[in-house]
């Protein structure tokens, strides 16, 4: 079965510290997509990144970086020099493969989320 | 600007009542989804649709139904509300196939069943 595990329920850091949010996934598919979403205290879900299973290059966007390692089935998210505005719940998600189900599919399987609190 | 909206944003209802949550998107996306968010569970898929007249059950579909009569709307109906359905409900939409495109989420509806 496909599954996403975010073992860190809550993380608390002090502003300017670096922090890594872990995401481990399980899938039998060879083609899949991984996502990170941010949910700030206001409650909306904000898309951060999408990565497909064929692209293991790490990605950096400003203070955010993502480390995708198929060998360990992990897609970890690092925030460098954290800020109070980074305080949010972060969700990792896995998208099922179209080939396996014989057609289009775009369903997301979410992890349980990691609450990041950045203290000033 | 295109957007996805949900109404109402907050709803309190009594056990046994029928409740309908609205979702409207102006992205012209084919795919629409309903999730519920509960502490310790993340977001779980209730129902989804890949186009007009298409609906499919998700992971936690019991007690819920949807219908898709046009591209823009996917209302979620709780046939007979139960306290276990107290939750925050999110609607989402996406374009294209196979996880290639991210889902855009609405602002959520907080439903309390008393």
XYZ file of C-alpha atoms in Angstrom:
234
model
C 0.000 0.000 0.000
C 1.086 3.536 -0.602
C 1.913 5.520 2.473
C 3.593 8.721 3.571
C 5.200 8.983 6.994
C 6.157 12.212 8.701
C 7.565 10.962 11.967
C 8.143 14.412 13.434
C 4.863 15.579 14.902
C 6.186 18.881 16.213
C 9.461 20.740 15.901
C 10.398 23.901 17.747
C 13.389 26.007 16.744
C 14.687 29.467 17.425
C 14.749 31.968 14.619
C 17.767 31.680 12.279
C 18.272 28.006 13.029
C 18.198 25.525 10.158
C 15.543 22.844 10.354
C 14.857 19.682 8.348
C 11.439 18.105 8.034
C 11.508 14.419 7.238
C 9.265 12.578 4.808
C 9.431 8.871 4.056
C 7.137 7.275 1.510
C 6.150 3.791 0.428
C 4.998 2.875 -3.045
C 5.173 -0.043 -5.418
C 5.034 2.229 -8.432
C 8.015 3.223 -10.510
C 6.352 6.450 -11.591
C 5.112 8.736 -8.879
C 5.135 12.339 -7.726
C 5.964 13.866 -4.389
C 4.725 17.170 -3.032
C 5.176 19.485 -0.096
C 2.421 21.786 1.108
C 2.487 24.450 3.801
C -0.478 25.213 6.064
C 0.077 28.466 7.993
C -2.038 29.348 11.042
C -4.599 30.974 8.748
C -5.479 27.475 7.561
C -5.072 27.527 3.797
C -2.887 24.967 2.046
C -0.087 26.378 -0.041
C 1.743 24.348 -2.653
C 5.538 24.431 -2.275
C 7.070 21.886 -4.621
C 6.421 18.898 -6.884
C 9.046 16.302 -7.744
C 8.685 13.298 -10.048
C 10.293 9.943 -9.394
C 12.721 10.264 -12.293
C 14.268 13.482 -11.082
C 16.511 13.016 -8.077
C 18.181 16.364 -8.322
C 17.960 18.398 -5.174
C 16.154 21.675 -5.473
C 16.753 24.995 -3.808
C 14.370 27.918 -3.710
C 15.604 30.750 -1.572
C 15.819 29.482 2.007
C 14.010 26.268 1.092
C 15.691 23.132 -0.206
C 14.526 19.606 -0.873
C 16.538 16.401 -0.815
C 14.981 13.519 -2.769
C 16.636 10.111 -2.301
C 14.973 7.138 -3.946
C 17.383 4.731 -2.258
C 15.907 5.598 1.119
C 12.430 6.583 -0.153
C 12.795 9.977 1.415
C 11.924 13.504 0.338
C 13.165 15.791 3.084
C 12.616 19.525 3.324
C 15.124 21.928 4.839
C 14.532 25.528 5.819
C 17.716 27.525 6.218
C 17.833 30.450 8.625
C 14.271 29.901 9.765
C 11.950 32.832 10.369
C 8.840 33.261 12.466
C 6.776 33.379 9.249
C 7.855 29.793 8.564
C 5.739 28.645 11.503
C 3.142 26.316 9.993
C 2.136 22.720 9.510
C 3.990 21.143 6.613
C 2.563 18.208 4.711
C 4.346 15.789 2.447
C 2.178 14.002 -0.129
C 2.482 11.225 -2.706
C 0.567 10.995 -5.975
C -0.412 7.609 -7.310
C 0.858 6.343 -10.623
C -1.317 6.517 -13.716
C 0.181 3.411 -15.263
C -0.710 1.188 -12.354
C -4.359 2.211 -12.483
C -4.659 2.212 -16.236
C -5.550 5.826 -16.624
C -5.422 9.296 -15.285
C -5.124 9.660 -11.581
C -4.213 12.637 -9.507
C -5.091 11.508 -6.004
C -2.812 12.627 -3.218
C -1.884 10.595 -0.173
C -0.855 12.908 2.640
C 1.376 12.400 5.619
C 0.086 13.456 9.011
C 2.025 16.705 8.915
C 4.774 18.317 10.972
C 4.019 21.381 13.060
C 6.971 23.743 12.919
C 7.129 26.481 15.524
C 9.802 29.114 15.021
C 10.397 31.152 18.151
C 11.712 34.726 17.879
C -7.839 35.853 -10.966
C -8.899 32.238 -10.939
C -9.694 30.819 -7.550
C -11.385 28.077 -5.607
C -13.971 29.000 -2.999
C -15.846 27.089 -0.341
C -19.023 27.935 1.495
C -19.938 28.190 4.218
C -16.628 28.740 5.979
C -18.100 27.652 9.294
C -21.125 25.479 9.941
C -22.709 24.068 13.061
C -25.356 21.425 12.583
C -27.155 18.792 14.579
C -26.758 15.047 14.394
C -28.967 13.515 11.734
C -29.362 16.595 9.564
C -28.368 16.694 5.927
C -25.611 19.181 5.178
C -24.168 20.327 1.873
C -20.801 22.025 1.547
C -20.195 23.984 -1.629
C -17.012 24.106 -3.682
C -16.600 26.339 -6.723
C -13.505 26.771 -8.867
C -12.835 29.137 -11.721
C -9.618 27.463 -12.885
C -11.581 25.365 -15.387
C -9.878 22.292 -13.939
C -11.195 18.847 -14.775
C -10.166 17.254 -11.479
C -11.806 18.118 -8.170
C -11.336 16.586 -4.738
C -12.769 16.685 -1.237
C -10.584 16.025 1.799
C -11.152 16.112 5.502
C -8.464 17.166 7.935
C -8.320 15.728 11.423
C -5.591 15.942 14.030
C -3.264 13.000 13.751
C -4.582 11.968 10.334
C -3.444 14.687 7.986
C -5.756 15.072 5.018
C -7.819 12.114 3.881
C -9.594 11.851 0.564
C -13.386 11.620 0.695
C -14.514 11.786 -2.958
C -13.057 12.950 -6.221
C -14.102 13.686 -9.764
C -12.180 13.716 -13.050
C -14.890 15.503 -14.992
C -18.583 16.205 -15.418
C -20.759 13.249 -14.396
C -17.712 11.417 -13.017
C -17.427 10.733 -9.279
C -15.303 8.291 -7.306
C -15.018 7.191 -3.714
C -11.939 7.994 -1.723
C -10.470 6.589 1.438
C -13.214 7.801 3.821
C -16.357 8.068 1.703
C -18.938 6.466 4.013
C -21.673 8.942 4.890
C -20.728 11.384 2.118
C -21.812 11.883 -1.462
C -20.894 14.206 -4.329
C -22.275 15.067 -7.732
C -20.616 16.827 -10.663
C -23.081 18.508 -13.005
C -20.652 21.103 -14.355
C -16.926 21.768 -14.445
C -16.926 24.454 -11.768
C -18.749 22.838 -8.845
C -18.427 19.751 -6.669
C -20.805 19.957 -3.692
C -20.238 17.553 -0.818
C -23.313 16.222 0.972
C -23.417 14.622 4.377
C -26.550 12.511 4.195
C -27.130 12.297 7.952
C -24.515 14.202 9.909
C -22.713 12.380 12.700
C -20.432 13.706 15.420
C -17.572 11.765 13.829
C -17.895 14.047 10.818
C -16.876 17.097 12.817
C -13.809 18.176 10.892
C -12.278 20.733 8.578
C -13.157 20.047 4.961
C -11.002 21.110 2.043
C -11.892 21.158 -1.599
C -9.149 21.070 -4.208
C -8.812 21.115 -7.961
C -6.106 20.298 -10.466
C -5.527 20.199 -14.166
C -4.163 17.405 -16.302
C -3.205 13.897 -15.552
C -1.301 11.653 -13.314
C 0.067 13.877 -10.605
C 1.716 16.130 -13.132
C -0.020 19.145 -11.720
C -0.362 20.359 -8.191
C -3.715 20.645 -6.502
C -5.041 24.066 -5.551
C -6.955 24.121 -2.299
C -9.893 26.144 -1.119
C -9.850 27.939 2.237
C -11.645 25.132 4.053
C -14.968 24.697 5.842
C -15.024 24.016 9.563
C -17.992 21.768 10.305
C -19.185 21.005 13.814
C -21.829 18.342 14.367
C -23.468 18.571 17.793
